[in-house]
Coordinates of C-alpha atoms in Angstrom, one line a residue:
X1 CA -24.3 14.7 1.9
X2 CA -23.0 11.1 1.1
X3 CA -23.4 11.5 -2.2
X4 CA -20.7 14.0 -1.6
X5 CA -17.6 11.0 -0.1
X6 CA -15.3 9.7 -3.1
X7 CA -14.9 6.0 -3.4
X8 CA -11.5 5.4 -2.4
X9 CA -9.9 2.7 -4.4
X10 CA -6.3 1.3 -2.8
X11 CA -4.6 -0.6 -5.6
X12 CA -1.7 -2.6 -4.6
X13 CA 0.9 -4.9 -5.3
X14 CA 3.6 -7.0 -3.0
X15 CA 7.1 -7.8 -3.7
X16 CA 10.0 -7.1 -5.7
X17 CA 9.5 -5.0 -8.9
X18 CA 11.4 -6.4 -11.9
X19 CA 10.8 -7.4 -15.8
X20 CA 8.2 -10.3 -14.8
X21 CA 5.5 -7.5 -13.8
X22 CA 6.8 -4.5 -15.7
X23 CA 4.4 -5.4 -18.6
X24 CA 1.5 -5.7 -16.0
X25 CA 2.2 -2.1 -14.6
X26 CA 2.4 -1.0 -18.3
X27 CA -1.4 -2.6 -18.9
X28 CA -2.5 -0.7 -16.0
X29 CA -1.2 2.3 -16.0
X30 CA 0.5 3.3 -19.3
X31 CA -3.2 3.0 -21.0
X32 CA -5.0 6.7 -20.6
X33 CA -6.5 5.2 -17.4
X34 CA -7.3 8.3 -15.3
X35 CA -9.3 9.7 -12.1
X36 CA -11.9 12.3 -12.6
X37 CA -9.5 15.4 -12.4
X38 CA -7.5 14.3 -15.0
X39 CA -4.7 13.0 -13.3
X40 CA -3.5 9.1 -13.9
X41 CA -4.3 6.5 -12.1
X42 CA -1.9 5.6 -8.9
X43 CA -1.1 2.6 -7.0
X44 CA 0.9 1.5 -3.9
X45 CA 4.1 -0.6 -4.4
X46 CA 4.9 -2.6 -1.5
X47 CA 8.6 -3.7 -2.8
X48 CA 10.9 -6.3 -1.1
X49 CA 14.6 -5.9 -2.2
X50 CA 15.6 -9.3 -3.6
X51 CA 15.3 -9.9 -6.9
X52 CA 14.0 -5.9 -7.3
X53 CA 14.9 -3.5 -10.5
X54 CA 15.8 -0.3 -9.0
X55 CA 15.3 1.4 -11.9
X56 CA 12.1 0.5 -12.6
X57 CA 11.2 1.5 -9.1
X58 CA 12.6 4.7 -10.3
X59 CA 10.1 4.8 -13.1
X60 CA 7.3 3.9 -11.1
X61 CA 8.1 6.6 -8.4
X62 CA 8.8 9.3 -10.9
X63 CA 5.3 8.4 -12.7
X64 CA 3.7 9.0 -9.6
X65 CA 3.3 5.9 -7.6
X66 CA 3.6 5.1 -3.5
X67 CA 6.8 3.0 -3.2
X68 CA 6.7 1.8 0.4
X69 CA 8.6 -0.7 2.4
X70 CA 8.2 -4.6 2.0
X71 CA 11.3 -5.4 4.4
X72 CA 14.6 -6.5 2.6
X73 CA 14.7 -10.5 3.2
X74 CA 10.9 -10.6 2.8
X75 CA 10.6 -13.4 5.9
X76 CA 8.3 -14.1 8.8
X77 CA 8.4 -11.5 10.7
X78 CA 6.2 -11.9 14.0
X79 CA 9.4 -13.4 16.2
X80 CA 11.6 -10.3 15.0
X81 CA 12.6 -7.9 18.0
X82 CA 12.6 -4.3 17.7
X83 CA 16.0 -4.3 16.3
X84 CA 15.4 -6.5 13.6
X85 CA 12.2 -4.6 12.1
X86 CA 14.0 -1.3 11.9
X87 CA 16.8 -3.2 10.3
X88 CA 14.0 -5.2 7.3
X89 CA 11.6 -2.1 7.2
X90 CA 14.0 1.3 7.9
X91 CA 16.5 -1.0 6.0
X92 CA 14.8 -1.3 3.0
X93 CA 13.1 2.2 3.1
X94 CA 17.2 3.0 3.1
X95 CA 17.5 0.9 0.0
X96 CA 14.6 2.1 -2.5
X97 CA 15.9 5.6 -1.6
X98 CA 20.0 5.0 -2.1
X99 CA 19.2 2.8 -5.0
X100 CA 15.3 3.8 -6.5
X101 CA 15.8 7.5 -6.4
X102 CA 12.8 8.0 -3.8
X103 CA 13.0 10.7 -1.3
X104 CA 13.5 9.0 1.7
X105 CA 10.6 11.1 3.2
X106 CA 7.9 9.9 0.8
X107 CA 8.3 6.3 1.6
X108 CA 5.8 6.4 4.5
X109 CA 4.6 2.9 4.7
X110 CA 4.8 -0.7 5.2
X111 CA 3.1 -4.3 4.7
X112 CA 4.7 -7.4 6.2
X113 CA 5.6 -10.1 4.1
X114 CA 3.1 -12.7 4.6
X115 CA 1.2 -10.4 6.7
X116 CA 2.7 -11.6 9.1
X117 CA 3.0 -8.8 12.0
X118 CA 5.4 -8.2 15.0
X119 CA 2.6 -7.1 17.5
X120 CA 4.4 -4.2 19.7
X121 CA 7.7 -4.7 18.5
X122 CA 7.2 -3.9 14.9
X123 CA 4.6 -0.9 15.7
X124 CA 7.3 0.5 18.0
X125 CA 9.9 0.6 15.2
X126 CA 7.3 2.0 12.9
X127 CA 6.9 4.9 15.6
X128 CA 10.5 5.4 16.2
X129 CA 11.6 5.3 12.9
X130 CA 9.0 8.5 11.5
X131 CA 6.6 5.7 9.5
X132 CA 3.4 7.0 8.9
X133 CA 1.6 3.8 8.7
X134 CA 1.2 0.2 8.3
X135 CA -1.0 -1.9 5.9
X136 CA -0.9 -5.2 7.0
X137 CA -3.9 -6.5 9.3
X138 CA -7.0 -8.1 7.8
X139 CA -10.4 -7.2 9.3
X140 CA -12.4 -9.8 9.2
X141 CA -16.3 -7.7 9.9
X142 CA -17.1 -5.5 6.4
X143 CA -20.7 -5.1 6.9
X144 CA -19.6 -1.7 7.1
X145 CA -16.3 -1.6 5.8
X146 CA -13.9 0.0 8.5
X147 CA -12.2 3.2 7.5
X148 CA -8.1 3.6 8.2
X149 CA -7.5 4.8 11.4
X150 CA -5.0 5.6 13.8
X151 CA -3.5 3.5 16.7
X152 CA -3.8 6.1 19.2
X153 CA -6.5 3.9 21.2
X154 CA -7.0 0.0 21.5
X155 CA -7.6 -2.1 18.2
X156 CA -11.4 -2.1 17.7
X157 CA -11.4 -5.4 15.6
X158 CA -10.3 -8.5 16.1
X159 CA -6.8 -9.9 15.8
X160 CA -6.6 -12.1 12.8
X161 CA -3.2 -12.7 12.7
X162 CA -1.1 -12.6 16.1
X163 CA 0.5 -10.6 17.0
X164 CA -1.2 -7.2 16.6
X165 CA -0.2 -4.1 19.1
X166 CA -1.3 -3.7 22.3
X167 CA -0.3 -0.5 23.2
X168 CA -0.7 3.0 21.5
X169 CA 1.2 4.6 19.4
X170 CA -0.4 8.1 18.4
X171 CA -0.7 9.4 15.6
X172 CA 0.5 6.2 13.5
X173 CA -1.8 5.3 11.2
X174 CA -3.5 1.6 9.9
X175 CA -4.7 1.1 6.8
X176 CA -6.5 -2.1 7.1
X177 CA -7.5 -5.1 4.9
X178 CA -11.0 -5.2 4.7
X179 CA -12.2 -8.5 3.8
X180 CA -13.7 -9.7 0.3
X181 CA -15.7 -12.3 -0.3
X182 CA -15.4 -14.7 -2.9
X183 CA -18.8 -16.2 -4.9
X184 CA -18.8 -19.1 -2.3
X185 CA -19.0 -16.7 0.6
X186 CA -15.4 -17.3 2.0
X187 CA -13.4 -14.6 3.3
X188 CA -9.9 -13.4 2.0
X189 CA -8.0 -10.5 3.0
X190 CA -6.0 -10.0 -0.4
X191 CA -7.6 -10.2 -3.8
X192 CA -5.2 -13.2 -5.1
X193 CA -5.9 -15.1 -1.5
X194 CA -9.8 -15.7 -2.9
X195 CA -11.2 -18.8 -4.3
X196 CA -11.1 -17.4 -8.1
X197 CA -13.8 -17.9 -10.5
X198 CA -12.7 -20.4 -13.4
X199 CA -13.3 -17.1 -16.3
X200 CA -13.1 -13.4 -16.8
X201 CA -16.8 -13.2 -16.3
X202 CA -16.4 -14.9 -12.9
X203 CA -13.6 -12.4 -12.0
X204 CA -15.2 -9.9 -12.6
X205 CA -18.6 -10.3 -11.2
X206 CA -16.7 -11.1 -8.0
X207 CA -14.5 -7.7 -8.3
X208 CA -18.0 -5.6 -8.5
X209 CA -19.5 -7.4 -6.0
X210 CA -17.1 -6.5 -3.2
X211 CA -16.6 -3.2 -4.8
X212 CA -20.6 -2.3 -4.6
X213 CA -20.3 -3.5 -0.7
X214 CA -18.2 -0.1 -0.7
X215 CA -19.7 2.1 -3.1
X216 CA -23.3 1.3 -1.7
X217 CA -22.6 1.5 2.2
X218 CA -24.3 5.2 2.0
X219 CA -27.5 4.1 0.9
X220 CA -28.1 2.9 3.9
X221 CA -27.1 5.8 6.2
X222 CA -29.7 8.6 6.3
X223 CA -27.6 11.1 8.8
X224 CA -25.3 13.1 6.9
X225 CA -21.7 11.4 6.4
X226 CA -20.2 14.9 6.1
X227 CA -20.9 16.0 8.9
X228 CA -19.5 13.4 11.2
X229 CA -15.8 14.2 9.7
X230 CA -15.7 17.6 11.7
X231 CA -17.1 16.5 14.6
X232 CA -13.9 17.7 16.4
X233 CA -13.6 15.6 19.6
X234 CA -14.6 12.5 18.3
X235 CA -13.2 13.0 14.9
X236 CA -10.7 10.2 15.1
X237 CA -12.9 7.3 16.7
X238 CA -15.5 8.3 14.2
X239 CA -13.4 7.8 10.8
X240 CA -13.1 4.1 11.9
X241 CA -16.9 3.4 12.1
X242 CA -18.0 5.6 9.4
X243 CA -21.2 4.4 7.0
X244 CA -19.9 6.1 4.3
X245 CA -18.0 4.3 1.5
X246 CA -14.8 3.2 3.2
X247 CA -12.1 3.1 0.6
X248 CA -12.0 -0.5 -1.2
X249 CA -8.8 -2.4 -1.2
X250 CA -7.7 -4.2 -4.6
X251 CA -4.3 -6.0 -2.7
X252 CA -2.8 -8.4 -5.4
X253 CA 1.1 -9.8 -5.9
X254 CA 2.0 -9.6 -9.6
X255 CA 2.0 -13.3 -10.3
X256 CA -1.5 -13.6 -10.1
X257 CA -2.5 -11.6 -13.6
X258 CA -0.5 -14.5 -15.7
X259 CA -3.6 -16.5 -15.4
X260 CA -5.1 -14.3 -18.6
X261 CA -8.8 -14.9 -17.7
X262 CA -7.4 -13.2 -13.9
X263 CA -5.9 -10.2 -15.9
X264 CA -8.9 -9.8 -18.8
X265 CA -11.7 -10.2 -15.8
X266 CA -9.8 -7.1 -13.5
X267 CA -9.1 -4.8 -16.0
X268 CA -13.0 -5.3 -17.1
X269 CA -13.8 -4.2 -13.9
X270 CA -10.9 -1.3 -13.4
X271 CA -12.2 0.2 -16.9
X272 CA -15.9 0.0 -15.0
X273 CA -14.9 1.7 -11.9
X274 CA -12.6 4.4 -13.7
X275 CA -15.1 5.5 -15.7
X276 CA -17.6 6.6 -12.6
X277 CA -16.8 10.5 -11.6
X278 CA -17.0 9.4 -8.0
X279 CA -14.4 6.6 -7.7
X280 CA -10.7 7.8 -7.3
X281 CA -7.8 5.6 -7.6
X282 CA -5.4 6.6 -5.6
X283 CA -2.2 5.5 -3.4
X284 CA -2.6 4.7 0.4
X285 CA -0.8 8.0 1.1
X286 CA -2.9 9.9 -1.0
X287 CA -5.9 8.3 0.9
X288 CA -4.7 9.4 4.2
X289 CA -4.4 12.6 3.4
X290 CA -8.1 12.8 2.6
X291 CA -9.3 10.9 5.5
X292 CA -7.1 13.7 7.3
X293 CA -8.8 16.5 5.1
X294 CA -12.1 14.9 4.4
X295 CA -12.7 16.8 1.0
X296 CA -16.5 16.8 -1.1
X297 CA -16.4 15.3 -4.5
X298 CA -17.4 18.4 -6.1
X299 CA -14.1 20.8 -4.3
X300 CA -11.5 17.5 -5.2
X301 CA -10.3 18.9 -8.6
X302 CA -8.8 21.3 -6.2
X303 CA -7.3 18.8 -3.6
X304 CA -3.7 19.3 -4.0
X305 CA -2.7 15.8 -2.9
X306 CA -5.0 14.1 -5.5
X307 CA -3.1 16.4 -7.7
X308 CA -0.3 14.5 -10.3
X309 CA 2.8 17.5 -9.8
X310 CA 5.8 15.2 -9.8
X311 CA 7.8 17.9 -11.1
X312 CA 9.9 17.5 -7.2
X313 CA 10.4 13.4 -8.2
X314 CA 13.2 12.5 -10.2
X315 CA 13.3 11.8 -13.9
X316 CA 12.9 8.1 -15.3
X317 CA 15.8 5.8 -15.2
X318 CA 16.1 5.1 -19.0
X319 CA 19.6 3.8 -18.8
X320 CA 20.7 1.9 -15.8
X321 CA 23.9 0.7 -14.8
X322 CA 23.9 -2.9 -13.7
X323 CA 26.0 -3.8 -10.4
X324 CA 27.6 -6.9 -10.3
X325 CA 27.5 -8.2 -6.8
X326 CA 28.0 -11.7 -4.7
X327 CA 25.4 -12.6 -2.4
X328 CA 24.5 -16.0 -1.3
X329 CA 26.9 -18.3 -3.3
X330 CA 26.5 -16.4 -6.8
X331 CA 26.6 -13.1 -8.6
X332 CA 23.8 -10.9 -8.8
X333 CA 22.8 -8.3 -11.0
X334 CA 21.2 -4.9 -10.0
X335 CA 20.2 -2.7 -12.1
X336 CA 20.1 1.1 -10.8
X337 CA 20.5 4.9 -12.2
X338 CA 22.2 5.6 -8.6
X339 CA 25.7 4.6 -7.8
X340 CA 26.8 1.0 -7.5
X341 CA 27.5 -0.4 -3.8
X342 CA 30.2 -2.0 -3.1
X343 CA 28.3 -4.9 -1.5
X344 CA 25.2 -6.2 -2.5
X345 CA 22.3 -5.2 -0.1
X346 CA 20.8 -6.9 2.4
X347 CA 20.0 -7.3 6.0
X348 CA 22.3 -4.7 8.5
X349 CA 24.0 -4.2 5.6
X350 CA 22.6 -1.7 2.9
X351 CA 26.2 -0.8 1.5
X352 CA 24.6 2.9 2.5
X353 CA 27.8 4.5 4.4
X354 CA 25.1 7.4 5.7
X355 CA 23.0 4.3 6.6
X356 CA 21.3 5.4 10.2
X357 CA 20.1 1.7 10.7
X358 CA 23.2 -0.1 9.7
X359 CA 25.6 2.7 12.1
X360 CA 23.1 1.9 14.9
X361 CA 23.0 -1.7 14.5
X362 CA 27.1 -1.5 14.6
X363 CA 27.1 0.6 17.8
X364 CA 24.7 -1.7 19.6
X365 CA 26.3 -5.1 18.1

């Protein structure tokens, strides 16, 4: 029955991690907040190298967050060959795992800076280089919401942002951007991106608004939503045009919670949604895995990736070692529970001597 789909919720952030939004992500999710089987609260880091705290990626990854790839150089992307993705988005998944502890297998995804996307090229690399999938392309239509899906047949929504792919790539996966809209009816594909009501009031009536365009889509659906998931043949065409609350996005960069009637409004609203035993707040990986294994509400206490066992992750960096490195005209400081590089970081050149990207960019350069 639909009463039997979670609400999804896909809370994310952009850009490098460091001490300007550790307090934020201590707000969030250092305050009891948790999902209806017990387990905390997750969201999806989308981190960009430069000016990034390893070891408070550590922290995040070992308390059970998504890291996922933000490129290293965090730049417009949609003239970049083939080449050069692998290099900003295999580079940099390189990075958080030599430098952030994560297993280099559980950084499955991506969002391009500026969401900016490299249309075939960058959704080549993503395929060749064993991502699982990509969170970077707005869809504008959310009367229904669409569902992630894969890019095993031609995009069904229009291309807001040339470049997108043309061809398929099976069994990679899209997590899209469904558009809000703000309380003068424009259209916005991150959170921070919307015109932003003037109090915390504001904020948060706009928050629920978009949220209930979710949470309500069932009401209006009288075949059964179930159902539809294990229709076998069409099971992967369906999941994109499902009636059934789609999983609602909540995509922010850090910077916007200094405004504090911004930060008082959301967390208003994230206390409101937590508190409902059919809304889950969970990472984009975690997501997929559902959508994969649709699972009823009343069996997800069960649901092993909706579980919290980090036991396999490693322990929190509590006392980092700071690198002193040169890069771009000055010294810069890294902080890190790994071993220092000899270089610091960046594009082609990760300081990684295993590095696959750097050793194939050599052997073709």
């Amino acid at each position: 029955m639909p009463e039997e789909i979670p609400q999804i919720v896909l809370l994310t952030f952009d850009d490098s991690v460091n001490d300007l939004n550790k307090g934020l992500y201590a707000d969030l999710f250092e305050n009891g907040r948790k999902n209806p089987n017990g387990c905390p609260i997750s969201s999806t880091m989308y981190v960009s190298h430069e000016w990034t705290d390893y070891s408070q990626v550590q922290n995040l990854y070992a308390a059970g967050h998504e890291i996922a790839s933000h490129t290293v150089s965090h730049s417009f992307g949609e003239q970049f060959s083939t080449r050069k993705w692998a290099r900003e988005v295999a580079g940099q998944r390189e990075i958080l795992s030599a430098y952030g502890g994560v297993k280099l297998e559980d950084i499955r995804g991506m969002r391009a800076p500026f969401l900016s996307v490299g249309g075939n090229n960058m959704f080549k690399m993503l395929y060749d280089t064993n991502f699982t999938y990509d969170s970077s392309m707005p869809i504008y239509e959310n009367r229904p919401p669409s569902w992630p899906y894969t890019l095993d047949y031609k995009l069904f929504h229009d291309c807001m942002i040339p470049p997108c792919p043309t061809r398929s790539y099976p069994g990679l996966w899209e997590v899209p951007m469904v558009m809000w809209q703000d309380l003068n009816g424009g259209r916005c594909s991150m959170g921070d991106a919307c015109s932003n009501p003037p109090t915390s009031d504001g904020v948060y009536k706009m928050l629920i608004k978009n949220f209930e365009r979710h949470y309500t889509t069932n009401r209006f659906v009288s075949a059964d939503c179930t159902s539809t998931f294990f229709v076998s043949k069409l099971k992967l065409i369906l999941r994109s045009f499902l009636l059934c609350r789609a999983p609602f996005g909540l995509f922010y960069h850090a910077a916007w919670f200094t405004q504090p009637h911004h930060k008082e409004g959301f967390i208003s609203f994230l206390d409101t949604i937590v508190a409902m035993d059919d809304v889950w707040v969970v990472t984009n990986w975690q997501a997929l895995q559902w959508v994969r294994n649709p699972t009823p509400i009343s069996l997800l206490d069960r649901f092993e990736p909706f579980g919290c066992n980090y036991q396999d992750r490693p322990k929190k960096c509590n006392n980092p070692k700071v690198c002193n490195l040169w890069h771009k005209s000055g010294v810069r400081y890294m902080k890190t529970c790994q071993a220092c590089p000899d270089i610091y970081p960046w594009t082609g050149k990760t300081g990684i001597r295993s590095s696959r990207i750097d050793n194939d960019i050599e052997n073709h350069d």
